[in-house]
Amino acid sequence: MAVVELKGSRVFQSILRDIHILRNTLITGFSVALSILFLFCLLNQIWDKELAQEEFFGFFGMLYFILGISLSFSAFKELHYHKSNHLYMTLPISPMERLFAKWLWTTVLYTLAFTLMGLVTGFISQMIGIVVVGAKFQWLSLFSAPLWNAIKFFFMVQPLFLIGALSFTKNRLGKTLLSLAVLTFGFMVFNFILYGILNRGYGIFKKEGLGREAIRLAGMDFSFFGEWSYVLLVLPLLFWVAYLKLMEKEVY
């Protein structure tokens, strides 16, 4: 069994190397996303005379997710260049350290940077809105539920896109999204069939008696348990799959 070792200095150097190589992509991506966010904030204040926290973080979350997924695919761009990928794979860093470094800067560091810049962008737009259109100031809190929901959702699905970035050579985003759509549809069908089998004695397709009670119970919110099951079981599995994919690339 392979021994998994993480050395902080190699992880740190790998992150610095990635940021240096992708600096133009990072600058362009952040500039475009923050410019769109700034324009949205201004237009919203012109229309409503204020920038509601829910509206800001709703649009912020969409841009945060789109840019984050794009960066996740850019992280392994070097790996798919046949003329230079052998040089990339000979760097003195283990596959687990390489994967951890990619995940660290495309999720944690990216989230910190984009959240800070997004809040500053929102604050500047509000200052301009107050002067230009007389808008009311609304405090954009870091403890906003929409913000943390967006971050939580991104952290939960980002490993899937890392796997897609490692697995596909061409049309990686499209193929990853198609795979996710097929997988989601498969889980929906499986869940529907399993639900029908386990509750066949309740007459689940009837709107009366036990059927109505079965539908009510099925609609209860078990999201807390589902989220923890995903974090404890599915996320480690996804990282292991990504690790195996990276090992496979090193072999070939």
PDB file of C-alpha atoms in Angstrom:
ATOM      1  CA  MET A   1       0.000   0.000   0.000  1.00  0.00           C
ATOM      2  CA  ALA A   2       1.327   3.428  -0.949  1.00  0.00           C
ATOM      3  CA  VAL A   3       2.190   5.748   1.918  1.00  0.00           C
ATOM      4  CA  VAL A   4       0.435   9.096   1.585  1.00  0.00           C
ATOM      5  CA  GLU A   5       2.691  11.920   2.746  1.00  0.00           C
ATOM      6  CA  LEU A   6       2.021  15.635   2.732  1.00  0.00           C
ATOM      7  CA  LYS A   7       4.864  18.087   3.071  1.00  0.00           C
ATOM      8  CA  GLY A   8       3.822  21.703   3.578  1.00  0.00           C
ATOM      9  CA  SER A   9       6.778  23.264   1.763  1.00  0.00           C
ATOM     10  CA  ARG A  10       6.147  21.296  -1.428  1.00  0.00           C
ATOM     11  CA  VAL A  11       2.420  22.066  -1.298  1.00  0.00           C
ATOM     12  CA  PHE A  12       3.170  25.765  -0.777  1.00  0.00           C
ATOM     13  CA  GLN A  13       5.696  25.847  -3.644  1.00  0.00           C
ATOM     14  CA  SER A  14       3.219  24.087  -5.925  1.00  0.00           C
ATOM     15  CA  ILE A  15       0.544  26.680  -5.121  1.00  0.00           C
ATOM     16  CA  LEU A  16       2.944  29.544  -5.821  1.00  0.00           C
ATOM     17  CA  ARG A  17       3.946  27.911  -9.105  1.00  0.00           C
ATOM     18  CA  ASP A  18       0.320  27.470 -10.214  1.00  0.00           C
ATOM     19  CA  ILE A  19      -0.592  31.048  -9.338  1.00  0.00           C
ATOM     20  CA  HIS A  20       2.453  32.352 -11.210  1.00  0.00           C
ATOM     21  CA  ILE A  21       1.715  30.293 -14.335  1.00  0.00           C
ATOM     22  CA  LEU A  22      -2.010  31.111 -14.297  1.00  0.00           C
ATOM     23  CA  ARG A  23      -1.612  34.745 -13.224  1.00  0.00           C
ATOM     24  CA  ASN A  24      -3.064  36.105 -16.480  1.00  0.00           C
ATOM     25  CA  THR A  25      -6.050  33.754 -16.252  1.00  0.00           C
ATOM     26  CA  LEU A  26      -6.593  34.721 -12.615  1.00  0.00           C
ATOM     27  CA  ILE A  27      -6.327  38.459 -13.289  1.00  0.00           C
ATOM     28  CA  THR A  28      -8.687  38.256 -16.269  1.00  0.00           C
ATOM     29  CA  GLY A  29     -11.210  36.033 -14.479  1.00  0.00           C
ATOM     30  CA  PHE A  30     -11.335  38.127 -11.323  1.00  0.00           C
ATOM     31  CA  SER A  31     -11.472  41.386 -13.308  1.00  0.00           C
ATOM     32  CA  VAL A  32     -14.394  40.239 -15.462  1.00  0.00           C
ATOM     33  CA  ALA A  33     -16.358  38.732 -12.557  1.00  0.00           C
ATOM     34  CA  LEU A  34     -15.867  41.740 -10.267  1.00  0.00           C
ATOM     35  CA  SER A  35     -16.681  44.191 -13.067  1.00  0.00           C
ATOM     36  CA  ILE A  36     -19.958  42.382 -13.732  1.00  0.00           C
ATOM     37  CA  LEU A  37     -20.692  42.355  -9.994  1.00  0.00           C
ATOM     38  CA  PHE A  38     -19.955  46.097  -9.783  1.00  0.00           C
ATOM     39  CA  LEU A  39     -22.298  46.899 -12.690  1.00  0.00           C
ATOM     40  CA  PHE A  40     -25.028  44.716 -11.193  1.00  0.00           C
ATOM     41  CA  CYS A  41     -24.741  46.562  -7.871  1.00  0.00           C
ATOM     42  CA  LEU A  42     -24.947  49.961  -9.532  1.00  0.00           C
ATOM     43  CA  LEU A  43     -27.922  49.050 -11.717  1.00  0.00           C
ATOM     44  CA  ASN A  44     -29.668  47.526  -8.723  1.00  0.00           C
ATOM     45  CA  GLN A  45     -29.247  50.732  -6.752  1.00  0.00           C
ATOM     46  CA  ILE A  46     -30.486  52.844  -9.635  1.00  0.00           C
ATOM     47  CA  TRP A  47     -33.596  50.663  -9.795  1.00  0.00           C
ATOM     48  CA  ASP A  48     -34.311  50.072  -6.079  1.00  0.00           C
ATOM     49  CA  LYS A  49     -32.344  52.910  -4.440  1.00  0.00           C
ATOM     50  CA  GLU A  50     -30.623  50.271  -2.303  1.00  0.00           C
ATOM     51  CA  LEU A  51     -28.562  47.114  -2.582  1.00  0.00           C
ATOM     52  CA  ALA A  52     -30.383  44.377  -0.697  1.00  0.00           C
ATOM     53  CA  GLN A  53     -28.119  41.826   0.948  1.00  0.00           C
ATOM     54  CA  GLU A  54     -30.042  38.856  -0.508  1.00  0.00           C
ATOM     55  CA  GLU A  55     -29.829  40.241  -4.053  1.00  0.00           C
ATOM     56  CA  PHE A  56     -26.120  40.987  -3.730  1.00  0.00           C
ATOM     57  CA  PHE A  57     -25.138  37.590  -2.376  1.00  0.00           C
ATOM     58  CA  GLY A  58     -27.433  35.805  -4.816  1.00  0.00           C
ATOM     59  CA  PHE A  59     -25.613  37.334  -7.794  1.00  0.00           C
ATOM     60  CA  PHE A  60     -22.270  37.092  -5.995  1.00  0.00           C
ATOM     61  CA  GLY A  61     -22.831  33.351  -5.490  1.00  0.00           C
ATOM     62  CA  MET A  62     -23.513  32.786  -9.175  1.00  0.00           C
ATOM     63  CA  LEU A  63     -20.305  34.568 -10.258  1.00  0.00           C
ATOM     64  CA  TYR A  64     -18.333  32.864  -7.483  1.00  0.00           C
ATOM     65  CA  PHE A  65     -19.475  29.434  -8.662  1.00  0.00           C
ATOM     66  CA  ILE A  66     -18.859  30.069 -12.381  1.00  0.00           C
ATOM     67  CA  LEU A  67     -15.376  31.508 -11.867  1.00  0.00           C
ATOM     68  CA  GLY A  68     -14.480  28.816  -9.322  1.00  0.00           C
ATOM     69  CA  ILE A  69     -15.393  25.992 -11.695  1.00  0.00           C
ATOM     70  CA  SER A  70     -13.439  27.661 -14.516  1.00  0.00           C
ATOM     71  CA  LEU A  71     -10.359  27.878 -12.304  1.00  0.00           C
ATOM     72  CA  SER A  72     -10.773  24.233 -11.283  1.00  0.00           C
ATOM     73  CA  PHE A  73     -10.443  23.223 -14.927  1.00  0.00           C
ATOM     74  CA  SER A  74      -7.533  25.606 -15.488  1.00  0.00           C
ATOM     75  CA  ALA A  75      -5.644  24.029 -12.572  1.00  0.00           C
ATOM     76  CA  PHE A  76      -4.868  20.866 -14.545  1.00  0.00           C
ATOM     77  CA  LYS A  77      -4.427  22.516 -17.935  1.00  0.00           C
ATOM     78  CA  GLU A  78      -0.707  21.701 -17.952  1.00  0.00           C
ATOM     79  CA  LEU A  79      -1.480  18.031 -17.542  1.00  0.00           C
ATOM     80  CA  HIS A  80      -3.175  17.812 -20.945  1.00  0.00           C
ATOM     81  CA  TYR A  81      -0.388  19.387 -23.029  1.00  0.00           C
ATOM     82  CA  HIS A  82       1.356  16.382 -24.574  1.00  0.00           C
ATOM     83  CA  LYS A  83       4.495  18.358 -25.402  1.00  0.00           C
ATOM     84  CA  SER A  84       5.156  19.456 -21.838  1.00  0.00           C
ATOM     85  CA  ASN A  85       3.098  17.290 -19.482  1.00  0.00           C
ATOM     86  CA  HIS A  86       6.036  14.914 -18.908  1.00  0.00           C
ATOM     87  CA  LEU A  87       7.995  17.848 -17.440  1.00  0.00           C
ATOM     88  CA  TYR A  88       5.052  18.724 -15.224  1.00  0.00           C
ATOM     89  CA  MET A  89       4.770  15.158 -13.930  1.00  0.00           C
ATOM     90  CA  THR A  90       8.477  14.969 -13.066  1.00  0.00           C
ATOM     91  CA  LEU A  91       8.265  17.810 -10.555  1.00  0.00           C
ATOM     92  CA  PRO A  92       9.474  16.696  -7.073  1.00  0.00           C
ATOM     93  CA  ILE A  93       6.023  16.438  -5.500  1.00  0.00           C
ATOM     94  CA  SER A  94       3.840  13.441  -4.733  1.00  0.00           C
ATOM     95  CA  PRO A  95       0.407  12.949  -6.389  1.00  0.00           C
ATOM     96  CA  MET A  96      -1.397  13.530  -3.083  1.00  0.00           C
ATOM     97  CA  GLU A  97       0.533  16.745  -2.447  1.00  0.00           C
ATOM     98  CA  ARG A  98      -0.154  17.863  -6.008  1.00  0.00           C
ATOM     99  CA  LEU A  99      -3.881  17.172  -5.638  1.00  0.00           C
ATOM    100  CA  PHE A 100      -4.060  18.817  -2.211  1.00  0.00           C
ATOM    101  CA  ALA A 101      -2.288  21.921  -3.531  1.00  0.00           C
ATOM    102  CA  LYS A 102      -4.745  22.177  -6.442  1.00  0.00           C
ATOM    103  CA  TRP A 103      -7.726  21.786  -4.143  1.00  0.00           C
ATOM    104  CA  LEU A 104      -6.354  24.244  -1.589  1.00  0.00           C
ATOM    105  CA  TRP A 105      -5.888  27.168  -3.961  1.00  0.00           C
ATOM    106  CA  THR A 106      -8.976  26.496  -6.131  1.00  0.00           C
ATOM    107  CA  THR A 107     -11.294  26.327  -3.109  1.00  0.00           C
ATOM    108  CA  VAL A 108      -9.960  27.800   0.132  1.00  0.00           C
ATOM    109  CA  LEU A 109      -7.648  30.519  -1.201  1.00  0.00           C
ATOM    110  CA  TYR A 110      -9.975  31.324  -4.097  1.00  0.00           C
ATOM    111  CA  THR A 111     -12.960  31.601  -1.732  1.00  0.00           C
ATOM    112  CA  LEU A 112     -11.113  33.937   0.637  1.00  0.00           C
ATOM    113  CA  ALA A 113      -9.863  36.148  -2.216  1.00  0.00           C
ATOM    114  CA  PHE A 114     -13.144  36.355  -4.119  1.00  0.00           C
ATOM    115  CA  THR A 115     -15.228  36.934  -0.974  1.00  0.00           C
ATOM    116  CA  LEU A 116     -12.972  39.760   0.200  1.00  0.00           C
ATOM    117  CA  MET A 117     -12.800  41.389  -3.252  1.00  0.00           C
ATOM    118  CA  GLY A 118     -16.544  40.911  -3.763  1.00  0.00           C
ATOM    119  CA  LEU A 119     -17.378  42.646  -0.479  1.00  0.00           C
ATOM    120  CA  VAL A 120     -15.006  45.510  -1.302  1.00  0.00           C
ATOM    121  CA  THR A 121     -16.622  45.797  -4.754  1.00  0.00           C
ATOM    122  CA  GLY A 122     -20.084  45.905  -3.176  1.00  0.00           C
ATOM    123  CA  PHE A 123     -18.974  48.544  -0.667  1.00  0.00           C
ATOM    124  CA  ILE A 124     -17.432  50.774  -3.375  1.00  0.00           C
ATOM    125  CA  SER A 125     -20.544  50.468  -5.546  1.00  0.00           C
ATOM    126  CA  GLN A 126     -22.705  51.487  -2.597  1.00  0.00           C
ATOM    127  CA  MET A 127     -20.564  54.554  -1.935  1.00  0.00           C
ATOM    128  CA  ILE A 128     -20.985  55.557  -5.578  1.00  0.00           C
ATOM    129  CA  GLY A 129     -24.712  54.771  -5.423  1.00  0.00           C
ATOM    130  CA  ILE A 130     -25.155  56.976  -2.358  1.00  0.00           C
ATOM    131  CA  VAL A 131     -23.466  59.920  -4.085  1.00  0.00           C
ATOM    132  CA  VAL A 132     -24.946  59.484  -7.574  1.00  0.00           C
ATOM    133  CA  VAL A 133     -28.503  58.222  -7.041  1.00  0.00           C
ATOM    134  CA  GLY A 134     -29.024  58.796  -3.317  1.00  0.00           C
ATOM    135  CA  ALA A 135     -29.243  55.085  -2.522  1.00  0.00           C
ATOM    136  CA  LYS A 136     -29.500  53.815   1.037  1.00  0.00           C
ATOM    137  CA  PHE A 137     -26.512  52.037   2.559  1.00  0.00           C
ATOM    138  CA  GLN A 138     -27.018  48.346   3.372  1.00  0.00           C
ATOM    139  CA  TRP A 139     -24.390  46.488   5.370  1.00  0.00           C
ATOM    140  CA  LEU A 140     -23.073  43.406   3.542  1.00  0.00           C
ATOM    141  CA  SER A 141     -22.404  40.948   6.348  1.00  0.00           C
ATOM    142  CA  LEU A 142     -19.971  38.028   6.227  1.00  0.00           C
ATOM    143  CA  PHE A 143     -22.479  36.121   8.346  1.00  0.00           C
ATOM    144  CA  SER A 144     -25.152  36.234   5.650  1.00  0.00           C
ATOM    145  CA  ALA A 145     -26.872  32.869   5.082  1.00  0.00           C
ATOM    146  CA  PRO A 146     -26.867  33.189   1.231  1.00  0.00           C
ATOM    147  CA  LEU A 147     -23.091  33.715   1.279  1.00  0.00           C
ATOM    148  CA  TRP A 148     -22.385  30.624   3.369  1.00  0.00           C
ATOM    149  CA  ASN A 149     -24.872  28.542   1.383  1.00  0.00           C
ATOM    150  CA  ALA A 150     -23.032  29.452  -1.829  1.00  0.00           C
ATOM    151  CA  ILE A 151     -19.649  28.593  -0.272  1.00  0.00           C
ATOM    152  CA  LYS A 152     -20.961  25.312   1.157  1.00  0.00           C
ATOM    153  CA  PHE A 153     -22.450  24.269  -2.190  1.00  0.00           C
ATOM    154  CA  PHE A 154     -19.226  25.098  -4.042  1.00  0.00           C
ATOM    155  CA  PHE A 155     -17.080  23.131  -1.591  1.00  0.00           C
ATOM    156  CA  MET A 156     -19.384  20.123  -1.959  1.00  0.00           C
ATOM    157  CA  VAL A 157     -19.417  19.958  -5.769  1.00  0.00           C
ATOM    158  CA  GLN A 158     -15.924  21.249  -6.598  1.00  0.00           C
ATOM    159  CA  PRO A 159     -14.223  17.814  -6.246  1.00  0.00           C
ATOM    160  CA  LEU A 160     -16.503  16.525  -9.010  1.00  0.00           C
ATOM    161  CA  PHE A 161     -15.110  19.137 -11.374  1.00  0.00           C
ATOM    162  CA  LEU A 162     -11.554  18.311 -10.347  1.00  0.00           C
ATOM    163  CA  ILE A 163     -12.265  14.728 -11.397  1.00  0.00           C
ATOM    164  CA  GLY A 164     -13.644  16.002 -14.699  1.00  0.00           C
ATOM    165  CA  ALA A 165     -10.581  18.186 -15.213  1.00  0.00           C
ATOM    166  CA  LEU A 166      -8.383  15.120 -14.708  1.00  0.00           C
ATOM    167  CA  SER A 167     -10.492  12.649 -16.692  1.00  0.00           C
ATOM    168  CA  PHE A 168     -11.265  14.483 -19.932  1.00  0.00           C
ATOM    169  CA  THR A 169      -8.773  15.889 -22.416  1.00  0.00           C
ATOM    170  CA  LYS A 170     -11.141  17.836 -24.691  1.00  0.00           C
ATOM    171  CA  ASN A 171     -14.438  19.600 -23.955  1.00  0.00           C
ATOM    172  CA  ARG A 172     -13.814  18.939 -20.275  1.00  0.00           C
ATOM    173  CA  LEU A 173     -16.493  21.268 -18.910  1.00  0.00           C
ATOM    174  CA  GLY A 174     -19.200  20.027 -21.281  1.00  0.00           C
ATOM    175  CA  LYS A 175     -18.390  16.368 -20.676  1.00  0.00           C
ATOM    176  CA  THR A 176     -18.270  16.881 -16.911  1.00  0.00           C
ATOM    177  CA  LEU A 177     -21.643  18.643 -16.869  1.00  0.00           C
ATOM    178  CA  LEU A 178     -23.146  15.927 -19.083  1.00  0.00           C
ATOM    179  CA  SER A 179     -21.766  13.223 -16.787  1.00  0.00           C
ATOM    180  CA  LEU A 180     -23.204  15.018 -13.753  1.00  0.00           C
ATOM    181  CA  ALA A 181     -26.596  15.346 -15.461  1.00  0.00           C
ATOM    182  CA  VAL A 182     -26.672  11.623 -16.295  1.00  0.00           C
ATOM    183  CA  LEU A 183     -25.524  10.733 -12.773  1.00  0.00           C
ATOM    184  CA  THR A 184     -28.136  12.988 -11.173  1.00  0.00           C
ATOM    185  CA  PHE A 185     -30.890  11.563 -13.368  1.00  0.00           C
ATOM    186  CA  GLY A 186     -29.763   8.028 -12.492  1.00  0.00           C
ATOM    187  CA  PHE A 187     -29.898   8.790  -8.764  1.00  0.00           C
ATOM    188  CA  MET A 188     -33.365  10.311  -9.163  1.00  0.00           C
ATOM    189  CA  VAL A 189     -34.675   7.216 -10.951  1.00  0.00           C
ATOM    190  CA  PHE A 190     -33.013   4.920  -8.403  1.00  0.00           C
ATOM    191  CA  ASN A 191     -34.468   6.917  -5.509  1.00  0.00           C
ATOM    192  CA  PHE A 192     -37.937   6.856  -7.061  1.00  0.00           C
ATOM    193  CA  ILE A 193     -37.825   3.078  -7.620  1.00  0.00           C
ATOM    194  CA  LEU A 194     -36.440   2.408  -4.124  1.00  0.00           C
ATOM    195  CA  TYR A 195     -39.056   4.665  -2.556  1.00  0.00           C
ATOM    196  CA  GLY A 196     -41.809   2.825  -4.439  1.00  0.00           C
ATOM    197  CA  ILE A 197     -40.510  -0.603  -3.416  1.00  0.00           C
ATOM    198  CA  LEU A 198     -40.086   0.244   0.265  1.00  0.00           C
ATOM    199  CA  ASN A 199     -43.514   1.876   0.486  1.00  0.00           C
ATOM    200  CA  ARG A 200     -45.533  -0.325  -1.860  1.00  0.00           C
ATOM    201  CA  GLY A 201     -47.811  -1.408   0.997  1.00  0.00           C
ATOM    202  CA  TYR A 202     -48.823   2.177   1.744  1.00  0.00           C
ATOM    203  CA  GLY A 203     -50.471   2.942  -1.584  1.00  0.00           C
ATOM    204  CA  ILE A 204     -48.066   5.812  -2.233  1.00  0.00           C
ATOM    205  CA  PHE A 205     -49.757   6.856  -5.457  1.00  0.00           C
ATOM    206  CA  LYS A 206     -53.057   7.417  -3.688  1.00  0.00           C
ATOM    207  CA  LYS A 207     -53.895  10.758  -2.133  1.00  0.00           C
ATOM    208  CA  GLU A 208     -55.753   9.264   0.799  1.00  0.00           C
ATOM    209  CA  GLY A 209     -55.118   7.166   3.890  1.00  0.00           C
ATOM    210  CA  LEU A 210     -51.661   5.692   4.295  1.00  0.00           C
ATOM    211  CA  GLY A 211     -50.585   6.975   0.892  1.00  0.00           C
ATOM    212  CA  ARG A 212     -50.992  10.560   2.009  1.00  0.00           C
ATOM    213  CA  GLU A 213     -49.069   9.816   5.227  1.00  0.00           C
ATOM    214  CA  ALA A 214     -46.236   8.152   3.293  1.00  0.00           C
ATOM    215  CA  ILE A 215     -45.883  11.203   1.026  1.00  0.00           C
ATOM    216  CA  ARG A 216     -45.874  13.501   4.074  1.00  0.00           C
ATOM    217  CA  LEU A 217     -43.137  11.496   5.764  1.00  0.00           C
ATOM    218  CA  ALA A 218     -41.081  11.360   2.574  1.00  0.00           C
ATOM    219  CA  GLY A 219     -41.236  15.140   2.360  1.00  0.00           C
ATOM    220  CA  MET A 220     -39.704  15.673   5.790  1.00  0.00           C
ATOM    221  CA  ASP A 221     -36.408  17.544   5.827  1.00  0.00           C
ATOM    222  CA  PHE A 222     -33.466  15.202   6.407  1.00  0.00           C
ATOM    223  CA  SER A 223     -30.985  17.531   4.707  1.00  0.00           C
ATOM    224  CA  PHE A 224     -28.804  17.757   7.827  1.00  0.00           C
ATOM    225  CA  PHE A 225     -28.189  14.010   7.845  1.00  0.00           C
ATOM    226  CA  GLY A 226     -27.794  13.958   4.082  1.00  0.00           C
ATOM    227  CA  GLU A 227     -25.171  16.699   4.155  1.00  0.00           C
ATOM    228  CA  TRP A 228     -23.126  14.987   6.860  1.00  0.00           C
ATOM    229  CA  SER A 229     -23.367  11.677   5.009  1.00  0.00           C
ATOM    230  CA  TYR A 230     -22.086  13.411   1.903  1.00  0.00           C
ATOM    231  CA  VAL A 231     -19.223  15.078   3.783  1.00  0.00           C
ATOM    232  CA  LEU A 232     -18.160  11.937   5.638  1.00  0.00           C
ATOM    233  CA  LEU A 233     -18.673   9.362   2.893  1.00  0.00           C
ATOM    234  CA  VAL A 234     -18.963  10.846  -0.591  1.00  0.00           C
ATOM    235  CA  LEU A 235     -16.377  13.652  -0.405  1.00  0.00           C
ATOM    236  CA  PRO A 236     -13.515  11.355   0.698  1.00  0.00           C
ATOM    237  CA  LEU A 237     -14.520   8.952  -2.076  1.00  0.00           C
ATOM    238  CA  LEU A 238     -14.409  11.763  -4.652  1.00  0.00           C
ATOM    239  CA  PHE A 239     -10.946  12.837  -3.521  1.00  0.00           C
ATOM    240  CA  TRP A 240      -9.781   9.232  -3.697  1.00  0.00           C
ATOM    241  CA  VAL A 241     -11.109   8.943  -7.257  1.00  0.00           C
ATOM    242  CA  ALA A 242      -9.316  12.179  -8.191  1.00  0.00           C
ATOM    243  CA  TYR A 243      -6.130  10.817  -6.611  1.00  0.00           C
ATOM    244  CA  LEU A 244      -6.391   7.587  -8.636  1.00  0.00           C
ATOM    245  CA  LYS A 245      -6.977   9.600 -11.818  1.00  0.00           C
ATOM    246  CA  LEU A 246      -3.857  11.647 -11.111  1.00  0.00           C
ATOM    247  CA  MET A 247      -1.868   8.472 -10.438  1.00  0.00           C
ATOM    248  CA  GLU A 248      -3.112   7.076 -13.739  1.00  0.00           C
ATOM    249  CA  LYS A 249      -1.886  10.187 -15.555  1.00  0.00           C
ATOM    250  CA  GLU A 250       1.534   9.824 -13.958  1.00  0.00           C
ATOM    251  CA  VAL A 251       1.801   6.210 -15.090  1.00  0.00           C
ATOM    252  CA  TYR A 252       0.903   7.012 -18.683  1.00  0.00           C
TER     253      TYR A 252
END
